């Protein structure tokens, strides 16, 4: 691998890959029948010993585990070092993520949001709290997971959060998302397994690197985003808009190994897409600005930074089998860049012997 090339190369390749997200098609992708048909999100970095780049997904691992081919699982087993974006098993990481999301100087949302928007937000969260017991499944209740507890765990301190994080929180408080809580998501599950197997684990990003770009949207952009998010959820509540099943679509495409659908889907980075052709022109402009800001900060800059760190870690651990587990969309983009750069990255073929 030519480490010196990697950063600029990734950046250059990615700059040309401005494909628009394709609409997820609900009906076409069918889960494969046998191991042979499974198409994994695994790339092998050909060196001796090999290293792997694996695309994870932030959904309950039980929904996707059986669709992850044996070669990917074997690559994980064989690896001495496992790296994640962030180490979600580390209590410091969790508390740093939580505090990064809070308003500064002890402020409350009521102090910063326009009155009307604040009350719409409060009304929506009251609705979610009211509905949550009926959204939860018998299996969740069987495990002792109750609506009050879950609501507090997700939204307990919402009045102290920055508006951008409240917006993301509102998006994760839909019926389908609530029903999938209580089982570790795939990336967390892998981290837990790595710990159990006494592998050495690490993170390639710092909390601030994930958090600060989101906090960097300016106030008018954030108000726009929160307003649009609330409008959408209010329409679902009123029955005039079908609830988006993005998580379900994502699981299906992941299980089918449908790389394009996952890579170019906005929701893999769990960021909403506000570009909506029915918006008035000045709001279209704001939606575009937010979209390009996110692409720049959370895709291009981040890819370059992470690419460099992966290279450095590979050099430091020359004699170790390394396994990098990153969000599927992002791994896909990174691996494609490496692949087209002929850096010896090969898709789907893990040979661990
Ligand atoms: C926010 O950023 C946009 C685009 O950079 C700019 O047009 C707008 O004036 C900014 N608003 C505030 C309140 O700073
Ligand atoms: C929310 O968006 C709607 C429609 O785009 C707009 O009419 C309304 O003024 C916005 N409200 C706020 C508080 O920005
Ligand atoms: C697009 O924006 C309009 C006006 O803000 C809203 O009524 C509509 O529900 C939005 N459509 C989607 C698909 O979000």
Short mmCIF file of C-alpha atoms and ligand atoms in Angstrom, two decimals:
data_model
loop_
_atom_site.label_atom_id
_atom_site.label_comp_id
_atom_site.label_asym_id
_atom_site.label_seq_id
_atom_site.Cartn_x
_atom_site.Cartn_y
_atom_site.Cartn_z
CA UNK A 1 0.00 0.00 0.00
CA UNK A 2 1.25 3.47 -0.79
CA UNK A 3 0.33 5.33 2.32
CA UNK A 4 1.42 8.70 1.04
CA UNK A 5 -1.02 8.47 -1.84
CA UNK A 6 -4.01 7.50 0.15
CA UNK A 7 -5.31 10.79 1.50
CA UNK A 8 -5.21 12.90 -1.64
CA UNK A 9 -6.21 9.91 -3.73
CA UNK A 10 -9.30 9.23 -1.70
CA UNK A 11 -10.22 12.86 -1.81
CA UNK A 12 -9.75 13.12 -5.54
CA UNK A 13 -11.66 9.97 -6.32
CA UNK A 14 -14.46 10.87 -4.02
CA UNK A 15 -14.77 14.33 -5.43
CA UNK A 16 -15.79 12.75 -8.71
CA UNK A 17 -18.27 10.39 -7.14
CA UNK A 18 -21.06 12.84 -6.65
CA UNK A 19 -23.81 10.41 -7.44
CA UNK A 20 -27.23 11.41 -6.20
CA UNK A 21 -28.87 9.04 -3.76
CA UNK A 22 -31.12 6.70 -5.63
CA UNK A 23 -34.64 6.22 -4.38
CA UNK A 24 -34.84 2.98 -2.47
CA UNK A 25 -37.12 0.61 -4.23
CA UNK A 26 -39.35 -1.19 -1.79
CA UNK A 27 -40.09 -4.30 -3.81
CA UNK A 28 -37.16 -5.59 -5.82
CA UNK A 29 -34.44 -6.89 -3.61
CA UNK A 30 -35.02 -10.40 -2.32
CA UNK A 31 -32.93 -12.01 0.41
CA UNK A 32 -30.56 -14.60 -1.04
CA UNK A 33 -31.07 -18.30 -0.36
CA UNK A 34 -27.62 -19.76 0.30
CA UNK A 35 -24.12 -18.83 1.45
CA UNK A 36 -22.94 -18.74 -2.14
CA UNK A 37 -25.41 -16.01 -2.97
CA UNK A 38 -24.55 -13.80 -0.04
CA UNK A 39 -22.82 -10.64 -1.13
CA UNK A 40 -20.78 -9.20 1.65
CA UNK A 41 -19.66 -5.74 2.60
CA UNK A 42 -16.13 -7.02 3.01
CA UNK A 43 -13.02 -5.81 1.24
CA UNK A 44 -9.63 -7.42 1.59
CA UNK A 45 -6.57 -5.23 1.63
CA UNK A 46 -4.02 -7.53 0.06
CA UNK A 47 -0.89 -7.58 2.11
CA UNK A 48 0.71 -10.27 4.21
CA UNK A 49 -0.99 -10.80 6.63
CA UNK A 50 -4.18 -9.39 5.07
CA UNK A 51 -6.34 -6.62 6.46
CA UNK A 52 -10.06 -6.20 6.05
CA UNK A 53 -12.51 -3.38 5.66
CA UNK A 54 -16.00 -4.36 6.65
CA UNK A 55 -19.17 -2.30 6.25
CA UNK A 56 -21.40 -2.42 9.31
CA UNK A 57 -24.85 -0.98 9.73
CA UNK A 58 -26.48 0.72 12.69
CA UNK A 59 -29.47 -1.63 13.05
CA UNK A 60 -30.12 -4.51 15.48
CA UNK A 61 -27.57 -7.18 14.64
CA UNK A 62 -30.16 -9.94 14.81
CA UNK A 63 -31.82 -8.49 11.71
CA UNK A 64 -28.70 -8.91 9.56
CA UNK A 65 -26.44 -11.49 11.21
CA UNK A 66 -27.67 -14.51 9.25
CA UNK A 67 -27.07 -12.65 6.00
CA UNK A 68 -23.44 -11.88 6.73
CA UNK A 69 -21.44 -14.53 4.87
CA UNK A 70 -19.10 -16.91 6.67
CA UNK A 71 -16.03 -15.40 5.01
CA UNK A 72 -16.71 -12.06 6.69
CA UNK A 73 -17.22 -13.73 10.05
CA UNK A 74 -14.03 -15.74 9.58
CA UNK A 75 -12.10 -12.57 8.73
CA UNK A 76 -13.35 -11.02 11.94
CA UNK A 77 -12.44 -14.12 13.96
CA UNK A 78 -8.95 -14.24 12.47
CA UNK A 79 -8.16 -10.59 13.14
CA UNK A 80 -5.97 -9.64 16.08
CA UNK A 81 -6.89 -5.96 15.94
CA UNK A 82 -10.33 -4.54 15.35
CA UNK A 83 -10.96 -0.86 14.71
CA UNK A 84 -14.25 1.00 14.76
CA UNK A 85 -15.21 4.57 13.91
CA UNK A 86 -15.72 5.22 17.59
CA UNK A 87 -15.38 2.83 20.47
CA UNK A 88 -18.97 2.53 21.63
CA UNK A 89 -18.05 0.20 24.48
CA UNK A 90 -15.92 2.93 26.06
CA UNK A 91 -17.82 4.87 28.77
CA UNK A 92 -15.74 7.97 28.07
CA UNK A 93 -16.83 7.92 24.41
CA UNK A 94 -20.48 7.60 25.38
CA UNK A 95 -20.37 10.47 27.86
CA UNK A 96 -18.38 12.67 25.47
CA UNK A 97 -20.98 12.04 22.75
CA UNK A 98 -23.76 12.95 25.15
CA UNK A 99 -22.15 16.17 26.34
CA UNK A 100 -21.20 17.28 22.85
CA UNK A 101 -24.91 17.26 22.04
CA UNK A 102 -25.87 19.63 24.85
CA UNK A 103 -26.55 23.34 24.53
CA UNK A 104 -23.71 25.44 25.94
CA UNK A 105 -23.88 27.52 29.13
CA UNK A 106 -26.71 25.47 30.64
CA UNK A 107 -29.17 26.86 28.11
CA UNK A 108 -32.54 25.28 27.41
CA UNK A 109 -34.26 24.77 24.07
CA UNK A 110 -37.05 27.02 25.25
CA UNK A 111 -34.47 29.85 25.48
CA UNK A 112 -33.17 29.38 21.97
CA UNK A 113 -36.02 28.19 19.75
CA UNK A 114 -38.79 30.42 18.42
CA UNK A 115 -41.84 29.92 20.62
CA UNK A 116 -43.98 28.26 18.00
CA UNK A 117 -41.32 25.77 16.99
CA UNK A 118 -40.59 24.89 20.60
CA UNK A 119 -44.26 24.13 21.26
CA UNK A 120 -44.59 22.04 18.12
CA UNK A 121 -41.57 20.05 19.21
CA UNK A 122 -42.97 19.57 22.69
CA UNK A 123 -46.35 18.51 21.30
CA UNK A 124 -44.67 15.98 19.03
CA UNK A 125 -42.61 14.46 21.83
CA UNK A 126 -45.71 14.29 24.07
CA UNK A 127 -47.37 12.35 21.26
CA UNK A 128 -44.41 9.96 20.96
CA UNK A 129 -44.42 9.39 24.71
CA UNK A 130 -48.13 8.64 24.62
CA UNK A 131 -47.83 6.22 21.69
CA UNK A 132 -44.70 4.42 22.73
CA UNK A 133 -46.32 1.73 24.90
CA UNK A 134 -48.44 0.67 21.92
CA UNK A 135 -45.45 0.68 19.56
CA UNK A 136 -43.37 -1.70 21.63
CA UNK A 137 -43.37 -5.41 20.89
CA UNK A 138 -44.15 -8.29 23.26
CA UNK A 139 -40.53 -9.41 22.81
CA UNK A 140 -39.31 -6.05 24.07
CA UNK A 141 -41.61 -6.21 27.08
CA UNK A 142 -40.50 -9.81 27.66
CA UNK A 143 -36.96 -8.54 28.01
CA UNK A 144 -38.04 -6.01 30.59
CA UNK A 145 -37.79 -3.05 28.23
CA UNK A 146 -40.57 -0.61 29.02
CA UNK A 147 -41.79 2.46 27.18
CA UNK A 148 -41.17 4.91 30.02
CA UNK A 149 -37.63 3.71 30.44
CA UNK A 150 -36.96 3.75 26.71
CA UNK A 151 -38.45 7.20 26.21
CA UNK A 152 -36.30 8.58 29.01
CA UNK A 153 -33.22 6.85 27.72
CA UNK A 154 -33.64 8.39 24.27
CA UNK A 155 -35.35 11.67 24.94
CA UNK A 156 -35.15 12.25 28.69
CA UNK A 157 -33.06 15.42 28.51
CA UNK A 158 -34.31 16.74 25.16
CA UNK A 159 -34.76 20.28 26.47
CA UNK A 160 -31.01 20.51 27.04
CA UNK A 161 -29.97 19.28 23.61
CA UNK A 162 -28.82 21.38 20.70
CA UNK A 163 -31.57 21.71 18.08
CA UNK A 164 -29.62 19.70 15.48
CA UNK A 165 -29.42 16.72 17.84
CA UNK A 166 -33.06 17.06 18.79
CA UNK A 167 -33.86 16.90 15.10
CA UNK A 168 -31.92 13.63 14.72
CA UNK A 169 -33.56 12.33 17.88
CA UNK A 170 -37.04 13.09 16.50
CA UNK A 171 -36.13 11.09 13.39
CA UNK A 172 -35.19 8.10 15.52
CA UNK A 173 -38.46 8.17 17.45
CA UNK A 174 -40.65 6.53 14.85
CA UNK A 175 -42.67 3.39 15.40
CA UNK A 176 -40.32 1.16 13.37
CA UNK A 177 -37.22 2.51 15.06
CA UNK A 178 -38.72 2.14 18.50
CA UNK A 179 -39.67 -1.46 17.74
CA UNK A 180 -36.07 -2.28 16.91
CA UNK A 181 -34.61 -1.03 20.19
CA UNK A 182 -33.23 -3.31 22.86
CA UNK A 183 -30.90 -5.43 20.73
CA UNK A 184 -27.34 -4.17 20.14
CA UNK A 185 -26.79 -2.65 16.72
CA UNK A 186 -24.34 -4.53 14.50
CA UNK A 187 -21.36 -2.23 15.10
CA UNK A 188 -21.83 -2.37 18.87
CA UNK A 189 -22.32 -6.13 18.76
CA UNK A 190 -19.04 -6.56 16.88
CA UNK A 191 -17.28 -4.39 19.47
CA UNK A 192 -18.72 -6.52 22.26
CA UNK A 193 -17.66 -9.71 20.51
CA UNK A 194 -14.16 -8.36 19.91
CA UNK A 195 -13.86 -7.59 23.60
CA UNK A 196 -15.13 -11.03 24.54
CA UNK A 197 -12.60 -12.64 22.21
CA UNK A 198 -9.85 -10.52 23.80
CA UNK A 199 -8.94 -8.84 20.56
CA UNK A 200 -7.25 -5.53 20.77
CA UNK A 201 -9.73 -2.82 19.77
CA UNK A 202 -9.46 0.83 18.86
CA UNK A 203 -11.21 3.77 17.26
CA UNK A 204 -10.09 5.77 14.25
CA UNK A 205 -12.13 8.88 15.03
CA UNK A 206 -12.53 11.14 18.01
CA UNK A 207 -15.96 12.06 19.31
CA UNK A 208 -15.45 15.72 18.43
CA UNK A 209 -14.71 14.80 14.85
CA UNK A 210 -18.15 13.25 14.52
CA UNK A 211 -19.93 15.78 16.68
CA UNK A 212 -18.52 19.20 15.80
CA UNK A 213 -19.43 19.18 12.10
CA UNK A 214 -23.08 18.76 13.04
CA UNK A 215 -22.82 21.51 15.62
CA UNK A 216 -21.34 23.70 12.90
CA UNK A 217 -24.57 24.26 10.97
CA UNK A 218 -25.65 27.84 11.60
CA UNK A 219 -28.81 28.81 13.43
CA UNK A 220 -31.00 29.52 10.43
CA UNK A 221 -29.98 26.24 8.79
CA UNK A 222 -30.76 24.34 11.98
CA UNK A 223 -34.16 26.01 12.37
CA UNK A 224 -34.97 25.11 8.81
CA UNK A 225 -33.93 21.49 9.34
CA UNK A 226 -35.87 21.13 12.58
CA UNK A 227 -38.94 22.78 11.08
CA UNK A 228 -38.87 20.47 8.04
CA UNK A 229 -38.38 17.42 10.23
CA UNK A 230 -41.31 18.38 12.41
CA UNK A 231 -43.49 19.12 9.38
CA UNK A 232 -42.78 15.66 8.08
CA UNK A 233 -43.57 13.91 11.35
CA UNK A 234 -46.67 16.04 11.84
CA UNK A 235 -47.90 14.91 8.43
CA UNK A 236 -47.34 11.29 9.40
CA UNK A 237 -49.26 11.91 12.62
CA UNK A 238 -52.10 13.51 10.68
CA UNK A 239 -52.16 10.51 8.36
CA UNK A 240 -51.38 12.56 5.26
CA UNK A 241 -47.90 11.14 4.76
CA UNK A 242 -46.85 7.52 4.80
CA UNK A 243 -44.27 6.89 7.52
CA UNK A 244 -40.92 6.40 5.80
CA UNK A 245 -39.63 2.86 6.32
CA UNK A 246 -36.03 3.80 5.77
CA UNK A 247 -34.63 1.45 8.39
CA UNK A 248 -36.51 -1.50 6.95
CA UNK A 249 -35.37 -0.62 3.43
CA UNK A 250 -31.83 -0.32 4.61
CA UNK A 251 -31.89 -3.72 6.31
CA UNK A 252 -33.27 -5.32 3.20
CA UNK A 253 -30.67 -3.78 0.93
CA UNK A 254 -27.89 -4.64 3.34
CA UNK A 255 -29.04 -8.25 3.54
CA UNK A 256 -29.15 -8.43 -0.24
CA UNK A 257 -25.64 -6.99 -0.43
CA UNK A 258 -27.05 -4.23 -2.58
CA UNK A 259 -24.05 -1.98 -2.45
CA UNK A 260 -25.30 0.92 -4.51
CA UNK A 261 -28.51 1.28 -2.57
CA UNK A 262 -26.62 1.36 0.71
CA UNK A 263 -23.70 3.51 -0.39
CA UNK A 264 -25.67 6.27 -1.97
CA UNK A 265 -28.47 6.29 0.50
CA UNK A 266 -28.42 9.32 2.75
CA UNK A 267 -29.81 7.39 5.64
CA UNK A 268 -26.73 5.25 6.03
CA UNK A 269 -25.15 8.23 7.67
CA UNK A 270 -28.46 8.73 9.43
CA UNK A 271 -28.82 12.23 8.15
CA UNK A 272 -32.05 13.44 6.71
CA UNK A 273 -32.32 14.78 3.20
CA UNK A 274 -34.29 18.02 3.02
CA UNK A 275 -34.15 18.56 -0.69
CA UNK A 276 -37.78 18.53 -1.57
CA UNK A 277 -38.94 19.86 -4.88
CA UNK A 278 -42.14 21.26 -3.42
CA UNK A 279 -40.22 23.73 -1.26
CA UNK A 280 -40.36 27.43 -2.15
CA UNK A 281 -37.16 28.63 -3.91
CA UNK A 282 -35.43 30.30 -0.93
CA UNK A 283 -35.95 27.17 1.15
CA UNK A 284 -34.58 25.03 -1.71
CA UNK A 285 -31.43 27.07 -1.42
CA UNK A 286 -31.13 26.37 2.31
CA UNK A 287 -31.77 22.66 1.74
CA UNK A 288 -29.02 22.59 -0.89
CA UNK A 289 -26.61 24.42 1.41
CA UNK A 290 -27.23 21.93 4.22
CA UNK A 291 -26.80 19.01 1.86
CA UNK A 292 -23.49 20.24 0.50
CA UNK A 293 -22.26 21.14 3.98
CA UNK A 294 -22.95 17.58 5.18
CA UNK A 295 -21.33 16.07 2.11
CA UNK A 296 -18.26 18.18 2.50
CA UNK A 297 -17.85 17.73 6.26
CA UNK A 298 -19.19 14.25 6.83
CA UNK A 299 -18.22 12.50 3.64
CA UNK A 300 -15.30 14.09 1.82
CA UNK A 301 -13.25 15.55 4.68
CA UNK A 302 -14.01 12.58 6.86
CA UNK A 303 -13.03 10.09 4.19
CA UNK A 304 -9.71 11.75 3.72
CA UNK A 305 -9.01 11.86 7.46
CA UNK A 306 -10.06 8.27 8.03
CA UNK A 307 -8.19 7.04 4.97
CA UNK A 308 -4.99 8.49 6.39
CA UNK A 309 -5.57 6.91 9.78
CA UNK A 310 -6.27 3.52 8.27
CA UNK A 311 -2.99 3.74 6.38
CA UNK A 312 -1.09 4.72 9.50
CA UNK A 313 -2.63 1.89 11.53
CA UNK A 314 -1.80 -0.60 8.81
CA UNK A 315 1.82 0.50 8.91
CA UNK A 316 1.99 0.36 12.70
CA UNK A 317 0.52 -3.12 12.66
CA UNK A 318 2.37 -4.59 9.73
CA UNK A 319 2.48 -8.06 11.22
CA UNK A 320 -1.12 -8.20 12.48
CA UNK A 321 -4.36 -9.09 10.77
CA UNK A 322 -6.48 -5.94 11.12
CA UNK A 323 -10.21 -5.57 10.73
CA UNK A 324 -11.79 -2.15 10.19
CA UNK A 325 -15.51 -1.99 10.82
CA UNK A 326 -17.04 1.24 9.49
CA UNK A 327 -20.55 2.30 8.48
CA UNK A 328 -21.44 0.38 5.30
CA UNK A 329 -22.03 3.42 3.15
CA UNK A 330 -18.80 5.01 4.22
CA UNK A 331 -16.76 1.79 3.98
CA UNK A 332 -18.17 1.24 0.56
CA UNK A 333 -17.12 4.66 -0.61
CA UNK A 334 -13.70 4.30 0.97
CA UNK A 335 -13.13 0.83 -0.41
CA UNK A 336 -14.28 1.84 -3.87
CA UNK A 337 -11.81 4.67 -3.83
CA UNK A 338 -9.05 2.29 -2.77
CA UNK A 339 -10.17 -0.28 -5.34
CA UNK A 340 -10.14 2.11 -8.23
CA UNK A 341 -6.78 3.36 -7.03
CA UNK A 342 -5.41 -0.17 -7.58
CA UNK A 343 -4.10 -0.31 -4.05
CA UNK A 344 -4.72 -4.03 -3.83
CA UNK A 345 -8.17 -3.81 -2.36
CA UNK A 346 -10.49 -6.53 -3.48
CA UNK A 347 -14.17 -6.79 -2.84
CA UNK A 348 -15.85 -9.80 -1.28
CA UNK A 349 -13.01 -12.31 -1.34
CA UNK A 350 -11.75 -13.02 2.13
CA UNK A 351 -9.32 -15.87 2.37
CA UNK A 352 -8.14 -16.11 5.91
CA UNK A 353 -5.80 -19.08 5.60
C1 LIG B 1 -26.08 30.65 7.60
O1 LIG B 1 -25.28 30.24 6.49
C2 LIG B 1 -25.83 30.59 5.22
C3 LIG B 1 -24.95 29.93 4.14
O2 LIG B 1 -23.59 30.02 4.42
C4 LIG B 1 -25.91 32.11 5.09
O3 LIG B 1 -26.47 32.46 3.85
C5 LIG B 1 -26.78 32.63 6.23
O4 LIG B 1 -26.82 34.05 6.20
C6 LIG B 1 -26.25 32.17 7.58
N1 LIG B 1 -27.19 32.58 8.64
C7 LIG B 1 -26.79 33.02 9.84
C8 LIG B 1 -27.88 33.35 10.82
O5 LIG B 1 -25.63 33.14 10.13
C1 LIG B 2 -41.66 26.08 8.69
O1 LIG B 2 -41.78 25.78 7.30
C2 LIG B 2 -42.98 26.23 6.70
C3 LIG B 2 -43.07 25.66 5.28
O2 LIG B 2 -41.85 25.61 4.60
C4 LIG B 2 -42.98 27.76 6.78
O3 LIG B 2 -44.16 28.25 6.20
C5 LIG B 2 -42.88 28.19 8.24
O4 LIG B 2 -42.78 29.62 8.32
C6 LIG B 2 -41.66 27.58 8.90
N1 LIG B 2 -41.64 27.87 10.33
C7 LIG B 2 -40.54 28.24 10.97
C8 LIG B 2 -40.67 28.47 12.45
O5 LIG B 2 -39.47 28.36 10.41
C1 LIG B 3 -41.97 18.69 1.13
O1 LIG B 3 -42.19 19.96 1.71
C2 LIG B 3 -43.58 20.31 1.87
C3 LIG B 3 -43.65 21.75 2.40
O2 LIG B 3 -42.73 21.99 3.43
C4 LIG B 3 -44.23 19.29 2.82
O3 LIG B 3 -45.61 19.58 2.97
C5 LIG B 3 -44.06 17.89 2.24
O4 LIG B 3 -44.56 16.94 3.15
C6 LIG B 3 -42.59 17.59 1.97
N1 LIG B 3 -42.47 16.31 1.32
C7 LIG B 3 -41.68 15.34 1.77
C8 LIG B 3 -41.67 14.08 1.01
O5 LIG B 3 -40.98 15.48 2.79
#
